[in-house]
């Protein structure tokens, strides 16, 4: 079996804007947790919002450069608008995959419809690093609809392939480096066994239920499990009384230096300074001009 290195409990939550109450499960600005090529993961566990007829909750216009954001709407809806003119509402099960690349601005709010009716909200946002060769790629927006994301049935559950591949089935997202982003479901009283490439770092977030990894390590909802980069299968047994839901991130590490400042992730401090100046010059665009 692939060795489980460590299980982390979720740190305290904080608000991003006024619409996303998240636990920062890992970050390139914090404790190293062997998650490369993934930079950051904010998880907003299920939370109920009352109906809101005023301005929708969320985060107003802000920049990004040098990486990608992948936002998964598990419950509720998120409305997106960016500097390229792309817009969209990601509904339950949908995914927003935005390549910031050479620089863009965007905003994220609860959709108008969700705000007016209220209800349960759950989402995850992943920051995916870009290799140096692609950090200046043109900004791009991919809207992955739930019904277009492939699902592979396995004994004990299923794998939904957002990015990457499993047994030759490729995910919906177009990617710049070798990685996987999967949603895994494990049936009640069932066990699922799967394998990831030995060259990949592997991290798994338990979103729902309690699970037993490799027959001996218990993890609970909002826990983050980190595995060694080595060959071997991973087994997940559902120990709860509901379907276990997990988010799996794996990928080949990008062996390049990281220089970061807030929403900018480049390779050198000089590139960070240039990124900030480019934003100040208005080179990332503005939502007000659309």
mmCIF file of C-alpha atoms in Angstrom, residues 52-193:
data_model
loop_
_atom_site.group_PDB
_atom_site.id
_atom_site.type_symbol
_atom_site.label_atom_id
_atom_site.label_comp_id
_atom_site.label_asym_id
_atom_site.label_seq_id
_atom_site.Cartn_x
_atom_site.Cartn_y
_atom_site.Cartn_z
ATOM 1 C CA UNK A 52 -30.491 37.713 0.857
ATOM 2 C CA UNK A 53 -32.286 40.244 -1.300
ATOM 3 C CA UNK A 54 -29.520 42.842 -1.049
ATOM 4 C CA UNK A 55 -26.217 42.560 -2.928
ATOM 5 C CA UNK A 56 -25.031 38.916 -3.233
ATOM 6 C CA UNK A 57 -22.243 37.831 -0.891
ATOM 7 C CA UNK A 58 -18.799 37.198 -2.324
ATOM 8 C CA UNK A 59 -15.485 38.738 -3.367
ATOM 9 C CA UNK A 60 -15.237 41.820 -5.567
ATOM 10 C CA UNK A 61 -12.725 42.429 -8.361
ATOM 11 C CA UNK A 62 -9.177 41.234 -7.621
ATOM 12 C CA UNK A 63 -6.140 40.144 -9.704
ATOM 13 C CA UNK A 64 -4.321 36.844 -10.266
ATOM 14 C CA UNK A 65 -1.195 35.948 -12.200
ATOM 15 C CA UNK A 66 0.996 32.879 -12.737
ATOM 16 C CA UNK A 67 -1.390 30.059 -11.770
ATOM 17 C CA UNK A 68 -4.913 28.663 -12.185
ATOM 18 C CA UNK A 69 -7.937 28.622 -9.901
ATOM 19 C CA UNK A 70 -10.262 25.616 -9.883
ATOM 20 C CA UNK A 71 -13.539 26.221 -8.054
ATOM 21 C CA UNK A 72 -15.905 23.303 -7.385
ATOM 22 C CA UNK A 73 -19.485 24.085 -6.374
ATOM 23 C CA UNK A 74 -20.727 21.150 -4.304
ATOM 24 C CA UNK A 75 -23.816 22.970 -3.035
ATOM 25 C CA UNK A 76 -25.124 26.418 -3.900
ATOM 26 C CA UNK A 77 -24.086 28.536 -6.873
ATOM 27 C CA UNK A 78 -21.178 30.882 -7.674
ATOM 28 C CA UNK A 79 -21.338 33.625 -10.307
ATOM 29 C CA UNK A 80 -18.035 34.482 -12.018
ATOM 30 C CA UNK A 81 -16.890 37.402 -14.179
ATOM 31 C CA UNK A 82 -13.325 38.068 -15.347
ATOM 32 C CA UNK A 83 -11.250 40.545 -17.320
ATOM 33 C CA UNK A 84 -11.460 38.526 -20.546
ATOM 34 C CA UNK A 85 -15.208 39.049 -20.636
ATOM 35 C CA UNK A 86 -15.979 35.488 -19.541
ATOM 36 C CA UNK A 87 -19.004 35.071 -17.302
ATOM 37 C CA UNK A 88 -20.822 32.102 -15.879
ATOM 38 C CA UNK A 89 -22.754 30.624 -12.996
ATOM 39 C CA UNK A 90 -21.347 27.392 -11.630
ATOM 40 C CA UNK A 91 -24.233 25.394 -10.243
ATOM 41 C CA UNK A 92 -24.240 22.302 -8.053
ATOM 42 C CA UNK A 93 -21.555 19.927 -9.310
ATOM 43 C CA UNK A 94 -20.141 22.394 -11.857
ATOM 44 C CA UNK A 95 -16.502 23.492 -11.933
ATOM 45 C CA UNK A 96 -14.933 26.825 -12.872
ATOM 46 C CA UNK A 97 -11.354 26.438 -14.164
ATOM 47 C CA UNK A 98 -9.713 29.804 -14.692
ATOM 48 C CA UNK A 99 -6.194 30.198 -16.053
ATOM 49 C CA UNK A 100 -4.818 33.503 -14.794
ATOM 50 C CA UNK A 101 -1.596 33.037 -16.772
ATOM 51 C CA UNK A 102 -0.174 36.410 -17.795
ATOM 52 C CA UNK A 103 -2.656 38.219 -15.574
ATOM 53 C CA UNK A 104 -6.376 38.803 -15.196
ATOM 54 C CA UNK A 105 -8.943 40.187 -12.784
ATOM 55 C CA UNK A 106 -12.146 38.489 -11.674
ATOM 56 C CA UNK A 107 -14.949 38.514 -9.141
ATOM 57 C CA UNK A 108 -16.854 35.703 -7.420
ATOM 58 C CA UNK A 109 -20.257 36.053 -5.789
ATOM 59 C CA UNK A 110 -23.135 33.866 -4.729
ATOM 60 C CA UNK A 111 -25.433 33.811 -7.746
ATOM 61 C CA UNK A 112 -28.458 36.093 -7.697
ATOM 62 C CA UNK A 113 -30.826 33.101 -7.710
ATOM 63 C CA UNK A 114 -29.062 31.367 -4.811
ATOM 64 C CA UNK A 115 -28.866 34.603 -2.837
ATOM 65 C CA UNK A 116 -32.605 35.169 -3.148
ATOM 66 C CA UNK A 117 -33.636 31.648 -2.139
ATOM 67 C CA UNK A 118 -30.828 30.900 0.352
ATOM 68 C CA UNK A 119 -29.820 27.373 1.308
ATOM 69 C CA UNK A 120 -26.794 25.183 1.841
ATOM 70 C CA UNK A 121 -23.487 26.255 0.355
ATOM 71 C CA UNK A 122 -20.321 24.145 -0.017
ATOM 72 C CA UNK A 123 -17.352 24.737 -2.275
ATOM 73 C CA UNK A 124 -13.629 24.168 -2.719
ATOM 74 C CA UNK A 125 -11.125 26.404 -4.477
ATOM 75 C CA UNK A 126 -7.762 25.009 -5.546
ATOM 76 C CA UNK A 127 -4.822 27.067 -6.763
ATOM 77 C CA UNK A 128 -2.843 25.092 -9.356
ATOM 78 C CA UNK A 129 0.684 26.239 -10.132
ATOM 79 C CA UNK A 130 1.758 26.790 -13.726
ATOM 80 C CA UNK A 131 5.212 25.776 -14.980
ATOM 81 C CA UNK A 132 7.473 28.693 -15.911
ATOM 82 C CA UNK A 133 6.907 27.944 -19.587
ATOM 83 C CA UNK A 134 3.177 28.639 -19.177
ATOM 84 C CA UNK A 135 3.071 31.426 -16.598
ATOM 85 C CA UNK A 136 2.551 33.924 -19.413
ATOM 86 C CA UNK A 137 -0.174 31.902 -21.120
ATOM 87 C CA UNK A 138 -3.190 33.989 -22.185
ATOM 88 C CA UNK A 139 -5.959 34.050 -19.555
ATOM 89 C CA UNK A 140 -8.608 31.399 -20.165
ATOM 90 C CA UNK A 141 -11.910 30.362 -18.613
ATOM 91 C CA UNK A 142 -13.299 26.837 -18.689
ATOM 92 C CA UNK A 143 -16.830 26.130 -17.458
ATOM 93 C CA UNK A 144 -17.130 22.404 -16.744
ATOM 94 C CA UNK A 145 -20.765 21.414 -16.409
ATOM 95 C CA UNK A 146 -21.612 18.646 -13.985
ATOM 96 C CA UNK A 147 -23.224 16.410 -16.604
ATOM 97 C CA UNK A 148 -20.150 16.698 -18.880
ATOM 98 C CA UNK A 149 -17.633 15.569 -16.236
ATOM 99 C CA UNK A 150 -16.888 11.856 -16.727
ATOM 100 C CA UNK A 151 -17.594 9.399 -13.903
ATOM 101 C CA UNK A 152 -15.942 5.977 -13.620
ATOM 102 C CA UNK A 153 -17.790 3.308 -11.622
ATOM 103 C CA UNK A 154 -15.655 1.085 -9.392
ATOM 104 C CA UNK A 155 -16.356 -1.600 -6.832
ATOM 105 C CA UNK A 156 -17.550 0.294 -3.779
ATOM 106 C CA UNK A 157 -18.172 3.675 -5.402
ATOM 107 C CA UNK A 158 -17.106 5.991 -8.211
ATOM 108 C CA UNK A 159 -14.496 8.510 -9.375
ATOM 109 C CA UNK A 160 -15.543 11.814 -11.000
ATOM 110 C CA UNK A 161 -12.634 13.032 -13.137
ATOM 111 C CA UNK A 162 -12.482 16.842 -13.164
ATOM 112 C CA UNK A 163 -8.895 16.977 -14.439
ATOM 113 C CA UNK A 164 -6.348 14.325 -15.383
ATOM 114 C CA UNK A 165 -7.334 10.718 -16.063
ATOM 115 C CA UNK A 166 -8.138 7.335 -14.586
ATOM 116 C CA UNK A 167 -7.648 4.072 -16.518
ATOM 117 C CA UNK A 168 -7.668 5.910 -19.830
ATOM 118 C CA UNK A 169 -10.738 8.038 -19.089
ATOM 119 C CA UNK A 170 -9.753 11.700 -19.311
ATOM 120 C CA UNK A 171 -11.260 14.540 -17.328
ATOM 121 C CA UNK A 172 -13.009 17.593 -18.707
ATOM 122 C CA UNK A 173 -10.427 20.212 -17.750
ATOM 123 C CA UNK A 174 -7.579 21.113 -20.117
ATOM 124 C CA UNK A 175 -4.365 21.149 -18.093
ATOM 125 C CA UNK A 176 -0.758 22.368 -18.427
ATOM 126 C CA UNK A 177 1.052 19.724 -16.345
ATOM 127 C CA UNK A 178 0.532 16.128 -15.238
ATOM 128 C CA UNK A 179 -2.057 16.123 -12.451
ATOM 129 C CA UNK A 180 -5.384 14.731 -11.316
ATOM 130 C CA UNK A 181 -8.369 16.363 -9.621
ATOM 131 C CA UNK A 182 -11.005 13.779 -8.695
ATOM 132 C CA UNK A 183 -14.141 13.588 -6.607
ATOM 133 C CA UNK A 184 -14.464 10.128 -5.065
ATOM 134 C CA UNK A 185 -17.630 8.617 -3.599
ATOM 135 C CA UNK A 186 -17.493 5.495 -1.418
ATOM 136 C CA UNK A 187 -20.717 3.663 -0.628
ATOM 137 C CA UNK A 188 -21.867 2.936 2.928
ATOM 138 C CA UNK A 189 -20.071 -0.156 4.356
ATOM 139 C CA UNK A 190 -17.899 -0.322 1.225
ATOM 140 C CA UNK A 191 -14.194 -0.146 0.443
ATOM 141 C CA UNK A 192 -12.605 1.331 -2.678
ATOM 142 C CA UNK A 193 -9.060 0.630 -3.848
#
